[in-house]
XYZ file of C-alpha atoms in Angstrom:
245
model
C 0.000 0.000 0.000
C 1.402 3.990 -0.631
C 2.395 5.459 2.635
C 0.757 8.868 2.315
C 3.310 11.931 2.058
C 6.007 9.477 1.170
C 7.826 10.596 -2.119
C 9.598 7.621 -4.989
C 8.097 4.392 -2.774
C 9.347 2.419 -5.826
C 12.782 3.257 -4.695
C 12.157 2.408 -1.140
C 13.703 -1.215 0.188
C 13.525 -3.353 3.298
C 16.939 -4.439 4.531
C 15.872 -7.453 6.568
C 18.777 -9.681 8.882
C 19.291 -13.110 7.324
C 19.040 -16.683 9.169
C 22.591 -17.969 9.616
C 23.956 -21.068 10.297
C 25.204 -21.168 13.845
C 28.050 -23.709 15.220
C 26.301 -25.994 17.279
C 23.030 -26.174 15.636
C 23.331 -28.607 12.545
C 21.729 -27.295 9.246
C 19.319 -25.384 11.593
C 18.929 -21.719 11.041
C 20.016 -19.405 13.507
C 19.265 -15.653 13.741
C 21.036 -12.556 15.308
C 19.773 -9.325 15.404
C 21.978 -6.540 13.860
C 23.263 -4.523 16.350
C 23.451 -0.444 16.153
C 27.542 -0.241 15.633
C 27.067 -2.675 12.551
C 24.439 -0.806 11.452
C 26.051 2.618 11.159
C 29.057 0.560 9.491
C 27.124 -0.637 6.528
C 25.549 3.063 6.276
C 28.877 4.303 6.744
C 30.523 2.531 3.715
C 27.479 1.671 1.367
C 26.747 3.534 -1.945
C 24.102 1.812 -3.050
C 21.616 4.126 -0.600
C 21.034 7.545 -0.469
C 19.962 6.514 3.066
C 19.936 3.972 5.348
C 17.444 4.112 8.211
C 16.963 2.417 11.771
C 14.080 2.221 13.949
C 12.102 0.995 16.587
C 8.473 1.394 18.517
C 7.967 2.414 21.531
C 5.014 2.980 23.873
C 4.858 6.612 25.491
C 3.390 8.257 28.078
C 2.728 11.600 27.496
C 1.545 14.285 29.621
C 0.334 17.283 28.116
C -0.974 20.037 30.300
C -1.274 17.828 33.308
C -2.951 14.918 31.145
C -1.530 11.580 31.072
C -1.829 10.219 27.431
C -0.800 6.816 25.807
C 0.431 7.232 22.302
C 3.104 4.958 20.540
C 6.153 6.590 19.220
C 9.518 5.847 17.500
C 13.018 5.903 17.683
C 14.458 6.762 14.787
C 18.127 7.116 12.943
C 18.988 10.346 11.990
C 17.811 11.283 8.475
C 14.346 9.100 8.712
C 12.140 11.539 7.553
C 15.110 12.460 4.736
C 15.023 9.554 4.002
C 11.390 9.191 3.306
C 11.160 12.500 1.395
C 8.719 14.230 3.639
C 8.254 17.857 4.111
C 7.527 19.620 7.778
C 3.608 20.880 8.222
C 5.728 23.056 11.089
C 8.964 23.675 12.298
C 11.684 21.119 11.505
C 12.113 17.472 10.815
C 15.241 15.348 11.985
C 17.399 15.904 9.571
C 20.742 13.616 8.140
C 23.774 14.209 10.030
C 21.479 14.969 12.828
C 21.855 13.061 16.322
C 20.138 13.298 19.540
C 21.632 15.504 22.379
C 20.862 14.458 26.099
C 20.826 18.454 26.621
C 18.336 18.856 24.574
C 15.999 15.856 23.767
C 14.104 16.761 20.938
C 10.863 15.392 19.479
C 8.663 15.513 16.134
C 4.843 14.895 16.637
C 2.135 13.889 14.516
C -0.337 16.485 13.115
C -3.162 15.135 15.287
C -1.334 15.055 18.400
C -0.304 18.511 17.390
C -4.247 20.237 17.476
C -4.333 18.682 20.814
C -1.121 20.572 21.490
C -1.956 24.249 20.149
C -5.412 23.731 22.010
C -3.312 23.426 25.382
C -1.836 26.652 24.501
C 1.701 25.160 23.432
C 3.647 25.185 20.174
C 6.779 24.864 18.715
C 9.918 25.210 21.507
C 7.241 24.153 24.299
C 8.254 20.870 26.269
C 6.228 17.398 26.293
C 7.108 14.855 29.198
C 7.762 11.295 27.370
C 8.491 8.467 29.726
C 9.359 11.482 32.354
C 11.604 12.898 30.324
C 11.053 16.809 29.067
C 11.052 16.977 24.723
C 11.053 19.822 23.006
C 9.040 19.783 20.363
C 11.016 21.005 17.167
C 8.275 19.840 14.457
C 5.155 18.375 13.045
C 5.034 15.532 10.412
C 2.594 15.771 7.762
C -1.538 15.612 8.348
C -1.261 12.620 6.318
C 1.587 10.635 7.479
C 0.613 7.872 10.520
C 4.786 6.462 10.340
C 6.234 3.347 9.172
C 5.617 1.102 12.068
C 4.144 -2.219 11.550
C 1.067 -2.635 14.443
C 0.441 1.087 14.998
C -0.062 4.430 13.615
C 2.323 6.631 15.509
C 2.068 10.047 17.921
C 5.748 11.087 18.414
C 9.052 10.488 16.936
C 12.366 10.911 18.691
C 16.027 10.250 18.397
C 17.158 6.663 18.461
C 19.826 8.109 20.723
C 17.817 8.848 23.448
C 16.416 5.044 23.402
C 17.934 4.399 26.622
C 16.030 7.206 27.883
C 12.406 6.458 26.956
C 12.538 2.510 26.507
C 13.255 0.680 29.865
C 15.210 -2.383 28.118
C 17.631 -0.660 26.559
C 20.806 0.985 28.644
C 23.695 3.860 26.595
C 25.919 1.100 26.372
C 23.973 -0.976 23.818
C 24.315 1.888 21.211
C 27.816 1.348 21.367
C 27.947 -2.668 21.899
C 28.579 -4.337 18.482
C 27.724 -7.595 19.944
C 24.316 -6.330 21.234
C 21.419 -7.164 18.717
C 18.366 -4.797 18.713
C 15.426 -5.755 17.282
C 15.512 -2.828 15.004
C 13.639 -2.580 11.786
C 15.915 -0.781 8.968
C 15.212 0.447 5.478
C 16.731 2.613 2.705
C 16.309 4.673 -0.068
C 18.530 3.295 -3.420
C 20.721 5.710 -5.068
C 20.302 7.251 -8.525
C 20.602 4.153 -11.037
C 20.735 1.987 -8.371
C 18.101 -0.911 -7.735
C 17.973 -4.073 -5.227
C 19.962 -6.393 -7.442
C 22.889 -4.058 -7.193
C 22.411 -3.201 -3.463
C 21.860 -6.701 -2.526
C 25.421 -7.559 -3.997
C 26.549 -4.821 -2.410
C 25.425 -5.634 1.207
C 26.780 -9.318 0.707
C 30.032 -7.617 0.030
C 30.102 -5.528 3.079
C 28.991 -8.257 5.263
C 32.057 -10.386 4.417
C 34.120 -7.648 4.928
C 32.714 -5.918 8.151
C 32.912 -10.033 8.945
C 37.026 -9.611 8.839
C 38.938 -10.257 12.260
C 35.772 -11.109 13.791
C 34.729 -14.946 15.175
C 32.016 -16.833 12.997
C 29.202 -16.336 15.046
C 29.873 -12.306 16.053
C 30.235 -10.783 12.724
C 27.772 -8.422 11.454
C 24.436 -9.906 9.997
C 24.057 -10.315 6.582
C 21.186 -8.125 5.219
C 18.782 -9.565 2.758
C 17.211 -6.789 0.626
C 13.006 -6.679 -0.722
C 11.896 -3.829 -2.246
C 9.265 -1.644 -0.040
C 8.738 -0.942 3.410
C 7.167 -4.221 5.353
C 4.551 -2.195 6.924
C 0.691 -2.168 6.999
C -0.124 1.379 7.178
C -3.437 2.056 8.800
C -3.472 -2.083 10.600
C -4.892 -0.617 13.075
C -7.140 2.863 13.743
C -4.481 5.631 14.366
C -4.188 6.416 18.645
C -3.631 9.835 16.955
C -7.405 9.854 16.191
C -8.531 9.637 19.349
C -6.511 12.548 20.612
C -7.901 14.810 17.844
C -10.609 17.115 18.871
């Protein structure tokens, strides 16, 4: 199905971490989750993607002029919304070569969510408490995009950085453990005259040599490619609807 607001879906692909065959285990598949360090080395060195995107869900409570909410959010790579060629309906979007700051925790909101925000008398600089930590709101997707994530049409989007901070599993050291799979979802968008035959080959390429030095069963996981994002956009009846006055 389109995503609504997304530009060139065509040229959209799911990067997806293969089954491997672990010692111990016969001919039986095994599977390891790619960690964040191995991600940002295959986005580091690929150039078959304009972009290469990580994310995750993650339940939020929100309180918004004293009212406790329950929205689902993301956390998201910088360059996401880059990524997915959308524009800002206010303020800013996270932009590529953009990371979170603890400092300054900074978060982009749906356009529902936002009416519910101008009608508390807030707006663009003002704070939301996530998970009991104070956002600043910096922007506002478009009125007709509900996200990427698989179950549930999303409220708020924030930096994966700050992961640690809103999600309860995950501590700062597993953004810098290469050994530490995530159960991250990741994506890209294919270069000029590139498509997923040539990206594929390059991935397996990478893998084997981000694999180098490194024992059989902790080297990177090799990334099979499917054109399209393996969503269902609008499974479920958007939260954001029910916050909309």
């Amino acid at each position: 199905q389109p995503i609504p607001s997304v530009v060139e879906q065509d040229r959209l692909v799911s990067l997806v971490p293969k089954p491997m065959l672990m010692e111990g285990m016969g001919e039986e598949p095994g599977s390891r989750a790619l960690s964040y360090p191995d991600f940002l080395r295959y986005r580091e060195r690929s150039r078959a993607f304009s972009s290469l995107v990580a994310y995750r869900g993650v339940a939020i409570n929100l309180v918004l002029g004293g009212e406790p909410l329950r929205v689902n959010g993301q956390v998201v790579s910088e360059g996401y919304f880059t990524a997915l060629g959308l524009q800002p309906a206010e303020g800013r979007l996270f932009a590529a070569g953009e990371k979170g700051r603890e400092a300054e925790l900074e978060v982009v909101v749906s356009h529902a969510l936002w009416q519910r925000i101008l009608a508390s008398g807030r707006g663009l600089g003002n704070a939301l408490t996530l998970n009991g930590h104070p956002f600043v709101v910096i922007g506002v997707a478009p009125p007709a995009f509900r996200g990427t994530q698989y179950e549930h049409d999303l409220d708020v989007w924030m930096p994966l950085e700050t992961a640690p901070l809103v999600a309860s599993q995950f501590s700062p050291s597993d953004l810098q453990d290469p050994e530490r799979g995530w159960l991250l979802t990741f994506f890209g968008r294919l270069a000029p005259g590139v498509d997923v035959e040539d990206a594929q080959r390059e991935m397996n390429l990478l893998a084997g040599r981000l694999a180098v030095g490194r024992a059989r069963d902790k080297g990177p996981s090799p990334l099979e490619l499917a054109p399209g994002l393996r969503i269902r956009p609008g499974a479920r009846k958007a939260l954001a609807s029910r916050l909309a006055l």
